[in-house]
């Protein structure tokens, strides 16, 4: 082994990470790793805090998905305090959550993942960003992206107390009721979101699927993996971002297991590697077999693509039409076990799945805003702490998010476990990077375009490394001491390298 390629930092993601690629003497890729060198340790420093503080502590994990952590923590408190959420409060939570989904998926498509397709994977790197996207799709489209994020964050602020790091959740309820004026505003925002989602899907069809080279990239094998898929579904097996049961299907599309979020430890375990602060969850009843796919490997994905794979239908009509179009495009519609769709394993299709979810979330917003009891004032209830366990789960944009709290009779937390969306996908991310590197790098020849295509393998998962860093004490570390001014290296201190 005589060459090492490092991509550091990797770009267009939340948090920090790097890719290490190792070549043999012939310049062929032997192995590649996705490393997350940062550590936040929320699971440790939350112990000893009051349980009711958790929605407002955990939503500081990052600035991208505070709503997901806020709501998951609130649902864990519902169980911990023995206070099922009041119906009107549950509608408010889901309305906020749907608005959050619209903004989050919009950010990824136009600012993070989309530039690879809309601008082009081989375009100069200084153009692969939101400004390059605006130059390609037009200034009006750029204004529509900004307007979409602005109106939804304004609604989140009015309903949740703050536009970022909201603070409305209470055990069993919500801090304030919805006024008729805000309900009318939510209906108008939902209508605009539906139009925006349809525009985004049309853009994807025109620019990505309408380009033969891009279509071959999406439909090709370079970014494909045959793994299990995980996602939350409702009683009719439609994806549900806020509530439901967790369904896992095998690579052929057979239902492998379905369980309540409170049972997650019976089905999921976490593997640790010494070179990353992020754990590697796997299906406990199959086991950890390493970074391999197939039905004998416990590796699974929990992504927008996975949520479509586990679903039999969508809950809203426009999203249902796109759902059928999606599986038709891959020849997977209706020819799986029992007449359900066969899973799509082409991971770049996750970008398309994300836009279908954007449309679904916008339609769900409209349903909730039109609900006759949205403005019901009964949103709070008296609760008291007790010793016990609370587990709450939602579908974060990046995957299934679980908060697991245990507290004593004073309401003081004695243990905390967070299984977040990106953590679920850590093993598939590493596998996708390694496969892309082996398929793209030969005889030691690399270019900026090739390395960007390797980065596309992680970017499609929309990872949020800030949320996902929890393993402590074993990851390698290197500190470089430089002289101020000229940058001369004075010393290097390493551990575990």
Short mmCIF file of C-alpha atoms in Angstrom, two decimals:
data_model
loop_
_atom_site.label_atom_id
_atom_site.label_comp_id
_atom_site.label_asym_id
_atom_site.label_seq_id
_atom_site.Cartn_x
_atom_site.Cartn_y
_atom_site.Cartn_z
CA UNK A 1 0.00 0.00 0.00
CA UNK A 2 1.81 3.15 -1.11
CA UNK A 3 -0.67 5.98 -1.41
CA UNK A 4 -3.24 7.61 0.83
CA UNK A 5 -5.82 10.13 -0.40
CA UNK A 6 -7.49 12.32 2.19
CA UNK A 7 -10.56 14.47 1.54
CA UNK A 8 -10.59 16.80 4.53
CA UNK A 9 -12.84 18.53 5.17
CA UNK A 10 -15.67 16.99 3.20
CA UNK A 11 -18.23 19.58 2.21
CA UNK A 12 -21.93 20.32 2.04
CA UNK A 13 -23.01 18.48 5.19
CA UNK A 14 -23.86 19.40 8.78
CA UNK A 15 -20.90 18.87 11.10
CA UNK A 16 -17.39 17.73 10.25
CA UNK A 17 -16.01 14.62 8.58
CA UNK A 18 -13.31 13.36 6.29
CA UNK A 19 -12.70 10.53 3.86
CA UNK A 20 -9.53 8.42 3.85
CA UNK A 21 -8.80 6.33 0.74
CA UNK A 22 -5.93 3.81 0.63
CA UNK A 23 -4.42 2.59 -2.67
CA UNK A 24 -2.19 -0.43 -3.41
CA UNK A 25 1.03 -0.41 -5.43
CA UNK A 26 -0.95 -0.49 -8.69
CA UNK A 27 -2.95 2.58 -7.69
CA UNK A 28 -6.18 0.63 -7.10
CA UNK A 29 -8.35 1.33 -4.06
CA UNK A 30 -7.93 -1.18 -1.25
CA UNK A 31 -10.17 0.48 1.32
CA UNK A 32 -11.88 3.77 2.11
CA UNK A 33 -13.28 5.17 5.35
CA UNK A 34 -15.81 7.83 6.37
CA UNK A 35 -14.49 9.33 9.60
CA UNK A 36 -16.24 11.70 11.98
CA UNK A 37 -13.57 13.19 14.26
CA UNK A 38 -15.77 15.54 16.32
CA UNK A 39 -17.37 14.68 19.67
CA UNK A 40 -20.26 16.33 21.49
CA UNK A 41 -21.27 13.76 24.09
CA UNK A 42 -24.86 14.87 24.80
CA UNK A 43 -25.69 11.42 26.20
CA UNK A 44 -23.16 11.92 28.98
CA UNK A 45 -23.62 15.51 30.05
CA UNK A 46 -27.44 15.28 30.05
CA UNK A 47 -27.27 12.78 32.91
CA UNK A 48 -28.06 14.58 36.16
CA UNK A 49 -30.32 17.18 34.52
CA UNK A 50 -34.07 17.53 35.06
CA UNK A 51 -35.89 15.35 32.53
CA UNK A 52 -38.26 18.15 31.45
CA UNK A 53 -35.25 20.14 30.24
CA UNK A 54 -34.46 17.62 27.51
CA UNK A 55 -36.51 19.10 24.64
CA UNK A 56 -34.63 22.39 25.09
CA UNK A 57 -31.19 20.81 25.64
CA UNK A 58 -31.18 18.26 22.85
CA UNK A 59 -32.44 20.71 20.25
CA UNK A 60 -29.04 22.44 20.63
CA UNK A 61 -27.25 19.41 19.18
CA UNK A 62 -27.24 21.23 15.86
CA UNK A 63 -28.90 24.07 14.00
CA UNK A 64 -30.24 21.88 11.19
CA UNK A 65 -32.66 19.54 12.93
CA UNK A 66 -33.55 21.02 16.35
CA UNK A 67 -37.24 20.37 15.64
CA UNK A 68 -36.61 16.62 15.34
CA UNK A 69 -34.80 16.43 18.68
CA UNK A 70 -37.33 18.75 20.36
CA UNK A 71 -40.28 16.60 19.32
CA UNK A 72 -38.60 13.22 19.96
CA UNK A 73 -37.62 14.39 23.46
CA UNK A 74 -41.17 15.64 24.09
CA UNK A 75 -42.60 12.25 23.10
CA UNK A 76 -40.15 10.52 25.47
CA UNK A 77 -41.36 12.83 28.26
CA UNK A 78 -45.00 11.96 27.47
CA UNK A 79 -44.22 8.37 28.37
CA UNK A 80 -41.88 9.21 31.23
CA UNK A 81 -44.50 11.40 32.94
CA UNK A 82 -47.40 9.06 32.06
CA UNK A 83 -49.14 11.87 30.16
CA UNK A 84 -50.30 10.97 26.61
CA UNK A 85 -50.19 14.07 24.44
CA UNK A 86 -53.48 16.00 24.21
CA UNK A 87 -55.04 15.79 20.70
CA UNK A 88 -54.77 19.50 19.89
CA UNK A 89 -51.16 19.61 21.11
CA UNK A 90 -50.32 16.57 18.98
CA UNK A 91 -51.70 18.36 15.92
CA UNK A 92 -49.58 21.43 16.67
CA UNK A 93 -46.47 19.29 17.09
CA UNK A 94 -47.11 17.54 13.77
CA UNK A 95 -47.89 20.80 11.97
CA UNK A 96 -44.57 22.24 13.12
CA UNK A 97 -42.84 19.01 12.21
CA UNK A 98 -44.29 19.03 8.70
CA UNK A 99 -43.13 22.63 8.15
CA UNK A 100 -39.69 21.60 9.38
CA UNK A 101 -39.58 18.70 6.90
CA UNK A 102 -40.36 21.10 4.05
CA UNK A 103 -37.54 23.46 5.01
CA UNK A 104 -34.99 20.74 5.70
CA UNK A 105 -35.52 18.82 2.47
CA UNK A 106 -35.48 22.12 0.56
CA UNK A 107 -32.10 22.98 2.05
CA UNK A 108 -30.59 19.67 1.08
CA UNK A 109 -31.89 19.58 -2.47
CA UNK A 110 -30.93 23.12 -3.43
CA UNK A 111 -27.89 23.81 -1.25
CA UNK A 112 -26.21 20.50 -0.34
CA UNK A 113 -26.98 17.57 -2.64
CA UNK A 114 -28.65 19.24 -5.60
CA UNK A 115 -25.61 21.18 -6.87
CA UNK A 116 -24.01 17.87 -7.87
CA UNK A 117 -26.77 17.33 -10.41
CA UNK A 118 -28.16 20.76 -11.18
CA UNK A 119 -24.71 22.32 -11.64
CA UNK A 120 -22.95 19.05 -12.47
CA UNK A 121 -20.60 16.66 -10.61
CA UNK A 122 -17.62 17.72 -12.72
CA UNK A 123 -18.30 21.46 -12.65
CA UNK A 124 -15.63 23.65 -10.98
CA UNK A 125 -15.99 23.27 -7.21
CA UNK A 126 -16.48 27.00 -6.73
CA UNK A 127 -19.71 26.66 -8.76
CA UNK A 128 -21.14 23.60 -6.96
CA UNK A 129 -23.22 25.56 -4.46
CA UNK A 130 -26.52 27.42 -4.11
CA UNK A 131 -25.26 30.32 -6.24
CA UNK A 132 -24.39 27.88 -9.03
CA UNK A 133 -27.85 26.35 -8.70
CA UNK A 134 -29.48 29.78 -9.00
CA UNK A 135 -27.43 30.54 -12.13
CA UNK A 136 -28.65 27.26 -13.61
CA UNK A 137 -32.36 27.36 -12.70
CA UNK A 138 -32.85 31.13 -12.66
CA UNK A 139 -33.10 33.96 -10.14
CA UNK A 140 -36.84 33.47 -9.63
CA UNK A 141 -36.20 29.88 -8.51
CA UNK A 142 -33.59 31.13 -6.06
CA UNK A 143 -36.09 33.59 -4.63
CA UNK A 144 -38.63 30.75 -4.31
CA UNK A 145 -36.14 28.66 -2.30
CA UNK A 146 -35.42 31.53 0.08
CA UNK A 147 -39.12 32.37 0.39
CA UNK A 148 -39.97 28.74 1.19
CA UNK A 149 -37.51 28.60 4.05
CA UNK A 150 -38.51 32.03 5.34
CA UNK A 151 -42.27 31.43 5.51
CA UNK A 152 -41.92 28.01 7.17
CA UNK A 153 -39.42 29.22 9.76
CA UNK A 154 -41.71 32.14 10.53
CA UNK A 155 -44.57 29.70 11.11
CA UNK A 156 -42.35 27.51 13.32
CA UNK A 157 -41.45 30.63 15.30
CA UNK A 158 -45.10 31.56 15.85
CA UNK A 159 -46.10 28.04 16.83
CA UNK A 160 -42.97 27.00 18.70
CA UNK A 161 -41.64 30.17 20.29
CA UNK A 162 -38.45 30.46 18.22
CA UNK A 163 -37.54 29.99 14.56
CA UNK A 164 -34.49 27.94 15.51
CA UNK A 165 -34.20 25.93 18.74
CA UNK A 166 -37.96 26.14 19.39
CA UNK A 167 -39.21 25.85 22.96
CA UNK A 168 -42.93 24.98 22.90
CA UNK A 169 -42.98 21.33 23.96
CA UNK A 170 -44.29 20.28 27.39
CA UNK A 171 -44.82 16.78 28.79
CA UNK A 172 -48.19 15.69 27.42
CA UNK A 173 -48.86 18.93 25.56
CA UNK A 174 -47.74 22.21 24.04
CA UNK A 175 -47.15 25.59 25.64
CA UNK A 176 -49.67 27.63 23.64
CA UNK A 177 -52.77 27.13 21.50
CA UNK A 178 -53.10 28.10 17.85
CA UNK A 179 -55.10 31.24 17.10
CA UNK A 180 -57.48 31.43 14.10
CA UNK A 181 -55.13 33.99 12.49
CA UNK A 182 -52.17 31.60 12.68
CA UNK A 183 -54.33 28.75 11.37
CA UNK A 184 -55.25 30.83 8.30
CA UNK A 185 -51.59 31.69 7.78
CA UNK A 186 -50.65 28.00 8.05
CA UNK A 187 -53.21 27.09 5.38
CA UNK A 188 -51.76 29.65 2.97
CA UNK A 189 -48.19 28.51 3.70
CA UNK A 190 -49.20 24.89 3.09
CA UNK A 191 -50.73 25.84 -0.26
CA UNK A 192 -47.53 27.60 -1.31
CA UNK A 193 -45.44 24.66 -0.09
CA UNK A 194 -47.38 22.25 -2.29
CA UNK A 195 -46.74 24.44 -5.33
CA UNK A 196 -43.06 24.69 -4.42
CA UNK A 197 -42.74 20.92 -3.96
CA UNK A 198 -44.32 20.30 -7.35
CA UNK A 199 -41.94 22.84 -8.91
CA UNK A 200 -38.96 21.09 -7.29
CA UNK A 201 -40.05 17.70 -8.59
CA UNK A 202 -40.53 19.14 -12.07
CA UNK A 203 -37.02 20.60 -11.86
CA UNK A 204 -35.62 17.22 -10.85
CA UNK A 205 -37.41 15.45 -13.71
CA UNK A 206 -36.28 18.04 -16.25
CA UNK A 207 -32.66 18.59 -15.23
CA UNK A 208 -31.68 15.25 -13.69
CA UNK A 209 -33.84 12.55 -15.24
CA UNK A 210 -33.94 14.45 -18.53
CA UNK A 211 -30.13 14.25 -18.78
CA UNK A 212 -28.95 10.88 -20.07
CA UNK A 213 -25.63 10.99 -18.20
CA UNK A 214 -27.28 11.89 -14.88
CA UNK A 215 -30.05 9.32 -15.40
CA UNK A 216 -27.44 6.60 -16.00
CA UNK A 217 -25.67 7.69 -12.81
CA UNK A 218 -28.91 7.39 -10.79
CA UNK A 219 -29.95 4.08 -12.36
CA UNK A 220 -26.44 2.55 -12.48
CA UNK A 221 -24.73 0.19 -10.04
CA UNK A 222 -21.95 2.50 -8.77
CA UNK A 223 -24.06 3.80 -5.87
CA UNK A 224 -26.28 0.71 -5.28
CA UNK A 225 -26.42 -1.48 -2.16
CA UNK A 226 -28.76 -4.38 -1.28
CA UNK A 227 -29.45 -3.67 2.40
CA UNK A 228 -32.45 -3.75 4.71
CA UNK A 229 -34.63 -0.62 4.85
CA UNK A 230 -36.19 0.99 7.95
CA UNK A 231 -38.91 3.62 8.43
CA UNK A 232 -41.97 4.59 10.48
CA UNK A 233 -45.37 3.78 8.99
CA UNK A 234 -48.99 4.31 9.97
CA UNK A 235 -51.68 1.63 10.28
CA UNK A 236 -52.05 1.57 6.47
CA UNK A 237 -48.29 1.22 5.86
CA UNK A 238 -47.90 4.80 4.61
CA UNK A 239 -44.83 6.76 5.80
CA UNK A 240 -45.49 8.86 8.88
CA UNK A 241 -42.85 11.33 10.03
CA UNK A 242 -44.44 12.04 13.45
CA UNK A 243 -45.84 8.77 14.79
CA UNK A 244 -46.44 5.08 14.08
CA UNK A 245 -44.62 1.77 14.21
CA UNK A 246 -41.18 1.04 12.81
CA UNK A 247 -41.15 -1.33 9.85
CA UNK A 248 -38.07 -3.06 8.43
CA UNK A 249 -38.08 -4.84 5.06
CA UNK A 250 -35.35 -7.12 3.72
CA UNK A 251 -33.50 -6.47 0.43
CA UNK A 252 -36.18 -8.38 -1.50
CA UNK A 253 -39.05 -6.42 0.08
CA UNK A 254 -40.32 -8.93 2.63
CA UNK A 255 -41.36 -7.47 5.99
CA UNK A 256 -38.56 -8.54 8.34
CA UNK A 257 -39.89 -7.01 11.55
CA UNK A 258 -42.35 -4.39 12.75
CA UNK A 259 -42.12 -2.97 16.27
CA UNK A 260 -43.12 -0.12 18.55
CA UNK A 261 -40.38 2.49 19.17
CA UNK A 262 -40.27 1.41 22.81
CA UNK A 263 -39.03 -2.01 21.66
CA UNK A 264 -36.05 -0.73 19.66
CA UNK A 265 -33.43 -2.36 21.89
CA UNK A 266 -34.92 -5.77 21.06
CA UNK A 267 -34.14 -5.18 17.38
CA UNK A 268 -31.22 -2.78 17.05
CA UNK A 269 -27.70 -2.97 18.51
CA UNK A 270 -24.69 -0.67 18.01
CA UNK A 271 -21.22 -1.68 16.82
CA UNK A 272 -18.18 0.51 17.60
CA UNK A 273 -15.04 0.99 15.50
CA UNK A 274 -11.88 2.60 16.94
CA UNK A 275 -11.53 5.11 14.08
CA UNK A 276 -14.82 7.02 14.39
CA UNK A 277 -16.88 8.74 17.08
CA UNK A 278 -20.09 7.57 15.36
CA UNK A 279 -21.46 4.12 16.18
CA UNK A 280 -22.67 1.57 13.62
CA UNK A 281 -26.21 0.29 14.38
CA UNK A 282 -27.30 -3.06 12.95
CA UNK A 283 -30.25 -5.43 13.16
CA UNK A 284 -29.68 -7.43 16.33
CA UNK A 285 -31.47 -10.57 15.14
CA UNK A 286 -29.12 -10.87 12.16
CA UNK A 287 -25.92 -9.58 13.70
CA UNK A 288 -22.96 -7.42 12.73
CA UNK A 289 -21.12 -9.08 9.80
CA UNK A 290 -18.96 -6.10 8.83
CA UNK A 291 -19.36 -3.56 6.04
CA UNK A 292 -21.22 -5.84 3.65
CA UNK A 293 -24.71 -5.85 2.19
CA UNK A 294 -27.15 -8.66 1.39
CA UNK A 295 -29.79 -10.50 3.46
CA UNK A 296 -27.17 -12.10 5.73
CA UNK A 297 -25.83 -8.72 6.89
CA UNK A 298 -27.52 -6.73 9.66
CA UNK A 299 -26.67 -3.41 7.97
CA UNK A 300 -29.76 -1.31 7.19
CA UNK A 301 -30.52 2.14 5.83
CA UNK A 302 -33.02 4.63 7.36
CA UNK A 303 -33.35 7.37 4.75
CA UNK A 304 -36.05 8.96 2.56
CA UNK A 305 -35.40 6.12 0.11
CA UNK A 306 -35.75 3.55 2.91
CA UNK A 307 -39.07 5.10 3.97
CA UNK A 308 -40.45 4.66 0.46
CA UNK A 309 -39.12 1.09 0.39
CA UNK A 310 -40.94 0.09 3.59
CA UNK A 311 -44.20 1.81 2.56
CA UNK A 312 -47.07 0.30 0.60
CA UNK A 313 -48.53 3.70 -0.25
CA UNK A 314 -48.34 7.41 0.54
CA UNK A 315 -50.89 9.08 2.80
CA UNK A 316 -51.62 12.03 0.48
CA UNK A 317 -52.82 12.02 -3.17
CA UNK A 318 -50.15 14.07 -4.97
CA UNK A 319 -47.33 12.25 -3.18
CA UNK A 320 -49.01 8.94 -4.06
CA UNK A 321 -48.85 9.80 -7.76
CA UNK A 322 -45.12 10.56 -7.48
CA UNK A 323 -44.61 7.40 -5.40
CA UNK A 324 -46.05 5.28 -8.27
CA UNK A 325 -43.99 7.17 -10.84
CA UNK A 326 -40.86 6.57 -8.77
CA UNK A 327 -41.23 2.77 -8.57
CA UNK A 328 -42.27 2.59 -12.22
CA UNK A 329 -39.00 4.28 -13.22
CA UNK A 330 -36.98 1.49 -11.58
CA UNK A 331 -39.24 -1.34 -12.77
CA UNK A 332 -40.07 -2.14 -9.14
CA UNK A 333 -43.75 -1.27 -8.91
CA UNK A 334 -46.01 -4.10 -7.78
CA UNK A 335 -43.63 -6.96 -8.54
CA UNK A 336 -42.31 -7.59 -5.03
CA UNK A 337 -43.48 -10.06 -2.37
CA UNK A 338 -47.27 -10.15 -2.08
CA UNK A 339 -47.68 -7.64 -4.89
CA UNK A 340 -45.95 -4.80 -3.04
CA UNK A 341 -43.16 -2.79 -4.62
CA UNK A 342 -39.64 -4.22 -4.74
CA UNK A 343 -37.20 -1.99 -2.85
CA UNK A 344 -35.11 0.45 -4.88
CA UNK A 345 -31.44 0.04 -3.98
CA UNK A 346 -29.95 2.78 -6.17
CA UNK A 347 -28.84 5.18 -3.44
CA UNK A 348 -28.73 8.31 -5.62
CA UNK A 349 -32.51 7.86 -5.93
CA UNK A 350 -32.61 9.15 -2.34
CA UNK A 351 -32.59 12.69 -3.82
CA UNK A 352 -35.80 11.90 -5.71
CA UNK A 353 -37.35 10.22 -2.65
CA UNK A 354 -36.53 13.32 -0.60
CA UNK A 355 -38.56 15.52 -2.96
CA UNK A 356 -41.53 13.12 -2.79
CA UNK A 357 -41.37 13.46 0.99
CA UNK A 358 -41.24 17.24 0.65
CA UNK A 359 -44.52 17.09 -1.27
CA UNK A 360 -46.03 14.66 1.24
CA UNK A 361 -45.10 16.93 4.18
CA UNK A 362 -46.64 19.96 2.42
CA UNK A 363 -49.88 18.08 1.81
CA UNK A 364 -49.95 16.88 5.43
CA UNK A 365 -49.51 20.51 6.56
CA UNK A 366 -52.63 21.40 4.59
CA UNK A 367 -54.62 18.60 6.24
CA UNK A 368 -53.55 19.70 9.72
CA UNK A 369 -54.15 23.39 9.02
CA UNK A 370 -57.67 22.55 7.80
CA UNK A 371 -58.49 20.42 10.85
CA UNK A 372 -61.55 21.90 12.61
CA UNK A 373 -60.01 21.39 16.07
CA UNK A 374 -56.55 22.79 15.37
CA UNK A 375 -57.41 25.85 17.49
CA UNK A 376 -58.69 23.82 20.46
CA UNK A 377 -57.34 25.67 23.56
CA UNK A 378 -56.82 22.45 25.56
CA UNK A 379 -53.10 21.99 24.91
CA UNK A 380 -51.63 21.79 28.46
CA UNK A 381 -52.14 19.41 31.36
CA UNK A 382 -50.79 19.06 34.89
CA UNK A 383 -48.10 16.39 35.21
CA UNK A 384 -45.81 15.16 37.94
CA UNK A 385 -42.47 13.42 37.75
CA UNK A 386 -41.97 9.79 38.60
CA UNK A 387 -39.18 7.26 38.34
CA UNK A 388 -39.22 5.35 35.09
CA UNK A 389 -38.31 5.13 31.41
CA UNK A 390 -39.47 7.22 28.47
CA UNK A 391 -38.77 6.47 24.80
CA UNK A 392 -39.84 8.81 21.99
CA UNK A 393 -39.32 8.44 18.26
CA UNK A 394 -39.90 10.44 15.07
CA UNK A 395 -38.65 10.19 11.53
CA UNK A 396 -35.97 12.88 11.22
CA UNK A 397 -35.26 13.95 7.62
CA UNK A 398 -32.09 11.81 7.80
CA UNK A 399 -33.69 8.73 9.36
CA UNK A 400 -35.37 7.25 12.41
CA UNK A 401 -34.59 9.25 15.57
CA UNK A 402 -35.02 7.71 19.04
CA UNK A 403 -34.66 9.40 22.43
CA UNK A 404 -34.42 7.06 25.44
CA UNK A 405 -34.45 8.58 28.95
CA UNK A 406 -34.40 7.02 32.42
CA UNK A 407 -34.96 9.12 35.55
CA UNK A 408 -35.31 8.68 39.31
CA UNK A 409 -38.26 9.65 41.55
CA UNK A 410 -37.09 13.29 41.59
CA UNK A 411 -37.22 13.52 37.79
CA UNK A 412 -33.40 13.55 37.52
CA UNK A 413 -32.01 11.75 34.49
CA UNK A 414 -29.89 8.70 35.29
CA UNK A 415 -29.24 7.56 31.71
CA UNK A 416 -29.72 8.90 28.17
CA UNK A 417 -29.41 7.17 24.82
CA UNK A 418 -29.90 8.90 21.46
CA UNK A 419 -30.09 6.83 18.29
CA UNK A 420 -30.21 9.46 15.55
CA UNK A 421 -30.91 9.36 11.84
CA UNK A 422 -27.33 9.66 10.63
CA UNK A 423 -26.11 7.02 13.08
CA UNK A 424 -28.50 4.51 11.51
CA UNK A 425 -26.86 5.17 8.15
CA UNK A 426 -23.24 5.22 9.26
CA UNK A 427 -22.37 1.74 7.93
CA UNK A 428 -24.15 2.28 4.57
CA UNK A 429 -22.37 5.64 4.18
CA UNK A 430 -19.00 3.96 4.64
CA UNK A 431 -19.94 1.19 2.21
CA UNK A 432 -21.14 3.66 -0.42
CA UNK A 433 -17.94 5.71 -0.18
CA UNK A 434 -15.75 2.60 -0.50
CA UNK A 435 -17.73 1.31 -3.50
CA UNK A 436 -17.64 4.67 -5.27
CA UNK A 437 -13.90 5.06 -4.64
CA UNK A 438 -13.16 1.56 -5.98
CA UNK A 439 -15.31 2.17 -9.04
CA UNK A 440 -13.89 5.60 -9.86
CA UNK A 441 -10.18 5.59 -8.93
CA UNK A 442 -7.86 3.45 -11.05
CA UNK A 443 -4.07 3.43 -11.53
CA UNK A 444 -3.82 6.17 -8.93
CA UNK A 445 -5.48 8.73 -11.18
CA UNK A 446 -7.69 11.21 -9.33
CA UNK A 447 -9.20 14.57 -10.20
CA UNK A 448 -11.43 17.07 -8.45
CA UNK A 449 -14.42 15.69 -10.34
CA UNK A 450 -13.63 12.09 -9.29
CA UNK A 451 -13.22 13.07 -5.64
CA UNK A 452 -16.50 14.98 -5.78
CA UNK A 453 -18.24 11.86 -7.10
CA UNK A 454 -16.82 10.00 -4.11
CA UNK A 455 -18.25 12.71 -1.84
CA UNK A 456 -21.62 12.33 -3.57
CA UNK A 457 -21.73 8.86 -2.00
CA UNK A 458 -22.05 10.33 1.51
CA UNK A 459 -23.91 13.49 0.50
CA UNK A 460 -26.94 11.56 -0.76
CA UNK A 461 -27.56 10.42 2.85
CA UNK A 462 -27.71 14.07 4.02
CA UNK A 463 -25.62 13.22 7.11
CA UNK A 464 -25.74 15.36 10.23
CA UNK A 465 -22.51 14.45 12.01
CA UNK A 466 -23.15 16.87 14.87
CA UNK A 467 -26.15 14.81 15.99
CA UNK A 468 -24.45 11.48 15.47
CA UNK A 469 -21.23 11.70 17.49
CA UNK A 470 -21.57 9.72 20.69
CA UNK A 471 -18.91 6.99 21.01
CA UNK A 472 -16.26 8.06 23.54
CA UNK A 473 -12.64 7.29 24.17
CA UNK A 474 -11.40 5.10 21.30
CA UNK A 475 -11.23 7.23 18.15
CA UNK A 476 -7.81 8.27 16.86
CA UNK A 477 -6.69 11.86 17.35
CA UNK A 478 -3.93 14.01 15.86
CA UNK A 479 -3.09 17.53 17.07
CA UNK A 480 -0.79 19.71 14.96
CA UNK A 481 0.98 22.67 16.62
CA UNK A 482 1.92 25.45 14.16
CA UNK A 483 3.82 28.71 14.59
CA UNK A 484 1.56 31.74 14.38
CA UNK A 485 2.26 33.75 11.27
CA UNK A 486 4.15 31.45 8.88
CA UNK A 487 2.32 28.24 9.84
CA UNK A 488 5.48 26.19 10.39
CA UNK A 489 4.71 22.85 12.05
CA UNK A 490 6.32 22.76 15.50
CA UNK A 491 4.98 19.46 16.78
CA UNK A 492 2.46 16.70 16.17
CA UNK A 493 0.80 14.73 18.96
CA UNK A 494 -1.19 11.65 18.02
CA UNK A 495 -3.22 8.95 19.70
CA UNK A 496 -4.36 5.72 18.12
CA UNK A 497 -3.06 6.47 14.62
#
